[in-house]
XYZ file of N, CA and C in Angstrom:
303
model
N -0.011 4.201 -15.905
C 0.253 2.814 -15.541
C 1.045 2.165 -16.669
N 1.888 1.243 -16.296
C 2.733 0.554 -17.248
C 2.084 -0.767 -17.652
N 2.374 -1.218 -18.882
C 1.909 -2.513 -19.365
C 3.130 -3.396 -19.538
N 3.025 -4.656 -19.117
C 4.184 -5.543 -19.201
C 3.736 -6.942 -19.621
N 4.648 -7.694 -20.250
C 4.362 -9.040 -20.730
C 4.711 -10.062 -19.659
N 3.874 -11.092 -19.553
C 4.141 -12.211 -18.652
C 3.810 -13.503 -19.379
N 4.450 -14.590 -18.960
C 4.124 -15.905 -19.488
C 2.762 -16.306 -18.947
N 1.878 -16.751 -19.829
C 0.507 -17.070 -19.418
C 0.065 -18.333 -20.145
N 0.130 -19.479 -19.457
C -0.283 -20.767 -20.000
C 0.382 -21.067 -21.340
N 1.687 -20.908 -21.397
C 2.447 -21.243 -22.594
C 2.499 -20.148 -23.641
N 1.836 -19.043 -23.412
C 1.858 -17.909 -24.338
C 2.224 -16.662 -23.566
N 1.871 -15.538 -24.131
C 2.126 -14.279 -23.441
C 0.822 -13.525 -23.229
N 0.744 -12.871 -22.119
C -0.358 -11.959 -21.833
C 0.262 -10.619 -21.492
N -0.455 -9.576 -21.797
C 0.053 -8.223 -21.533
C -0.840 -7.605 -20.469
N -0.264 -7.403 -19.310
C -1.030 -6.969 -18.152
C -0.726 -5.517 -17.808
N -1.703 -4.882 -17.253
C -1.531 -3.502 -16.804
C -1.191 -3.490 -15.322
N -0.497 -2.473 -14.928
C -0.170 -2.258 -13.522
C -1.459 -2.046 -12.745
N -1.485 -2.458 -11.512
C -2.656 -2.295 -10.667
C -2.987 -0.811 -10.470
N -4.266 -0.468 -10.488
C -4.665 0.923 -10.246
C -4.753 1.276 -8.760
N -4.272 0.411 -7.889
C -4.372 0.626 -6.442
C -3.853 1.994 -6.018
N -2.664 2.339 -6.462
C -2.066 3.620 -6.076
C -2.950 4.786 -6.502
N -3.500 4.714 -7.706
C -4.327 5.808 -8.221
C -5.634 5.929 -7.457
N -6.188 4.801 -7.042
C -7.412 4.858 -6.226
C -7.114 5.481 -4.869
N -6.001 5.102 -4.271
C -5.642 5.680 -2.979
C -5.367 7.178 -3.099
N -4.710 7.585 -4.178
C -4.458 9.014 -4.391
C -5.776 9.774 -4.572
N -6.753 9.152 -5.226
C -8.061 9.782 -5.410
C -8.767 9.972 -4.080
N -8.658 8.974 -3.213
C -9.318 9.049 -1.907
C -8.707 10.162 -1.055
N -7.398 10.286 -1.056
C -6.780 11.331 -0.234
C -6.897 12.713 -0.867
N -7.363 12.774 -2.122
C -7.546 14.083 -2.758
C -9.001 14.519 -2.738
N -9.794 13.983 -1.817
C -11.148 14.437 -1.515
C -12.274 13.634 -2.154
N -12.001 12.533 -2.804
C -13.078 11.638 -3.218
C -13.242 10.627 -2.086
N -14.408 10.590 -1.475
C -14.586 9.731 -0.297
C -14.651 8.256 -0.638
N -15.174 7.925 -1.837
C -15.281 6.530 -2.247
C -14.889 6.416 -3.714
N -14.075 5.414 -4.023
C -13.675 5.145 -5.399
C -13.939 3.666 -5.661
N -14.730 3.381 -6.702
C -15.053 2.010 -7.079
C -14.408 1.687 -8.418
N -14.032 0.440 -8.585
C -13.478 -0.016 -9.856
C -14.072 -1.378 -10.180
N -14.572 -1.495 -11.395
C -15.021 -2.785 -11.913
C -14.160 -3.044 -13.137
N -13.375 -4.125 -13.095
C -12.426 -4.390 -14.177
C -12.099 -5.874 -14.239
N -11.638 -6.337 -15.397
C -11.247 -7.742 -15.496
C -9.998 -8.037 -14.669
N -9.960 -9.233 -14.099
C -8.825 -9.695 -13.303
C -8.326 -10.990 -13.948
N -7.020 -11.123 -14.075
C -6.422 -12.308 -14.681
C -5.439 -12.917 -13.692
N -5.594 -14.198 -13.424
C -4.700 -14.906 -12.501
C -4.016 -16.031 -13.279
N -2.717 -16.061 -13.218
C -1.954 -17.083 -13.936
C -1.737 -18.300 -13.044
N -2.815 -19.028 -12.779
C -2.744 -20.228 -11.953
C -3.194 -21.410 -12.797
N -2.334 -22.398 -12.950
C -2.718 -23.583 -13.716
C -3.748 -24.380 -12.928
N -4.791 -24.775 -13.607
C -5.842 -25.535 -12.955
C -6.538 -26.397 -13.991
N -7.000 -27.558 -13.576
C -7.684 -28.459 -14.486
C -9.105 -28.724 -14.007
N -9.741 -27.742 -13.414
C -11.119 -27.912 -12.968
C -11.978 -26.878 -13.666
N -13.256 -27.168 -13.792
C -14.154 -26.207 -14.427
C -14.678 -25.182 -13.424
N -14.246 -25.255 -12.176
C -14.711 -24.317 -11.154
C -13.639 -23.310 -10.755
N -12.495 -23.373 -11.384
C -11.397 -22.488 -11.016
C -11.377 -21.303 -11.965
N -11.452 -20.106 -11.421
C -11.485 -18.908 -12.249
C -10.090 -18.337 -12.436
N -9.640 -18.255 -13.673
C -8.393 -17.562 -13.946
C -8.670 -16.170 -14.502
N -9.894 -15.952 -14.958
C -10.301 -14.642 -15.465
C -11.697 -14.335 -14.922
N -11.864 -13.163 -14.343
C -13.168 -12.781 -13.815
C -13.258 -11.267 -13.729
N -14.465 -10.770 -13.532
C -14.651 -9.334 -13.326
C -14.539 -9.067 -11.829
N -13.700 -8.133 -11.471
C -13.489 -7.809 -10.066
C -14.136 -6.482 -9.697
N -14.552 -6.379 -8.475
C -15.099 -5.147 -7.923
C -14.187 -4.734 -6.775
N -13.627 -3.552 -6.878
C -12.672 -3.079 -5.883
C -13.120 -1.710 -5.400
N -12.848 -1.405 -4.150
C -13.276 -0.142 -3.575
C -12.212 0.396 -2.626
N -12.049 1.687 -2.669
C -11.254 2.406 -1.667
C -12.180 3.446 -1.080
N -12.071 3.689 0.212
C -12.909 4.728 0.818
C -12.258 5.301 2.070
N -12.685 6.496 2.390
C -12.242 7.165 3.610
C -13.018 6.570 4.776
N -12.333 6.277 5.859
C -12.987 5.831 7.087
C -12.926 7.004 8.064
N -14.090 7.501 8.417
C -14.141 8.671 9.304
C -13.865 8.294 10.759
N -14.536 7.213 11.230
C -14.405 6.874 12.645
C -14.132 5.399 12.919
N -14.752 4.514 12.136
C -14.672 3.086 12.471
C -14.801 2.261 11.199
N -14.197 1.081 11.182
C -14.257 0.244 9.987
C -15.676 -0.253 9.705
N -16.593 -0.114 10.644
C -17.986 -0.477 10.396
C -18.575 0.336 9.251
N -18.018 1.502 8.986
C -18.476 2.307 7.849
C -18.288 1.537 6.548
N -17.182 0.845 6.425
C -16.917 0.032 5.235
C -17.928 -1.105 5.142
N -18.183 -1.756 6.269
C -19.147 -2.849 6.282
C -20.533 -2.362 5.873
N -20.897 -1.176 6.301
C -22.199 -0.612 5.938
C -22.288 -0.357 4.432
N -21.244 0.221 3.856
C -21.230 0.474 2.405
C -21.319 -0.848 1.643
N -20.520 -1.828 2.051
C -20.540 -3.125 1.373
C -21.896 -3.806 1.513
N -22.497 -3.722 2.687
C -23.817 -4.300 2.916
C -24.844 -3.702 1.953
N -24.877 -2.385 1.872
C -25.837 -1.722 0.980
C -25.538 -2.035 -0.481
N -24.274 -2.088 -0.845
C -23.899 -2.359 -2.223
C -24.330 -3.770 -2.628
N -24.054 -4.765 -1.778
C -24.443 -6.128 -2.120
C -25.953 -6.295 -2.142
N -26.679 -5.634 -1.256
C -28.143 -5.688 -1.312
C -28.636 -5.127 -2.640
N -28.067 -4.017 -3.077
C -28.449 -3.404 -4.350
C -28.164 -4.356 -5.515
N -26.974 -4.961 -5.527
C -26.592 -5.880 -6.605
C -27.529 -7.086 -6.641
N -27.735 -7.739 -5.496
C -28.540 -8.961 -5.491
C -30.023 -8.680 -5.722
N -30.526 -7.559 -5.218
C -31.911 -7.200 -5.526
C -32.075 -6.935 -7.020
N -31.091 -6.281 -7.621
C -31.143 -6.024 -9.057
C -31.090 -7.315 -9.866
N -30.239 -8.233 -9.460
C -30.172 -9.521 -10.155
C -31.497 -10.262 -10.036
N -32.060 -10.246 -8.840
C -33.336 -10.929 -8.595
C -34.444 -10.340 -9.468
N -34.421 -9.030 -9.656
C -35.442 -8.363 -10.467
C -35.227 -8.608 -11.958
N -34.002 -8.389 -12.422
C -33.734 -8.451 -13.859
C -33.617 -9.860 -14.410
N -33.229 -10.816 -13.586
C -32.989 -12.168 -14.083
C -33.822 -13.204 -13.338
N -35.052 -12.840 -13.024
C -35.936 -13.737 -12.267
C -36.152 -15.058 -13.004
N -36.377 -15.011 -14.318
C -36.630 -16.242 -15.084
C -35.406 -17.155 -15.064
N -34.231 -16.571 -15.290
C -33.005 -17.363 -15.316
C -32.716 -17.980 -13.950
N -32.955 -17.203 -12.894
C -32.725 -17.722 -11.541
C -33.710 -18.840 -11.210
N -34.930 -18.746 -11.710
C -35.903 -19.810 -11.495
C -35.435 -21.114 -12.134
N -34.848 -21.028 -13.325
C -34.325 -22.222 -13.995
C -33.169 -22.814 -13.189
N -32.289 -21.980 -12.681
C -31.167 -22.473 -11.870
C -31.693 -23.140 -10.607
N -32.689 -22.521 -9.966
C -33.253 -23.112 -8.744
C -33.886 -24.467 -9.016
N -34.568 -24.594 -10.160
C -35.189 -25.869 -10.516
C -34.128 -26.935 -10.777
N -33.036 -26.520 -11.388
C -31.985 -27.471 -11.779
C -31.180 -27.918 -10.566
N -30.902 -27.006 -9.650
C -30.043 -27.332 -8.509
C -30.810 -27.281 -7.217
């Protein structure tokens, strides 16, 4: 992958090429599912505290054998696993958030 410079809020940021092609090549070379967790940077000017210009992204490529419902099933199980894990590991913190909001 290539790295290139872009203007980013009056300075420069050095971004990497998207791994999309490599994930697709992995899927067609016999890996049925490929997951990527990586930082994402968006060069969008915003003056709100709720606008994300930098975040961790979760991306997935997978083989569909018969129907797109297979993707929905994988995503359903993955999100249940993530949220159950958060509920277990961060119960105290979530209780504080619930009390506050």
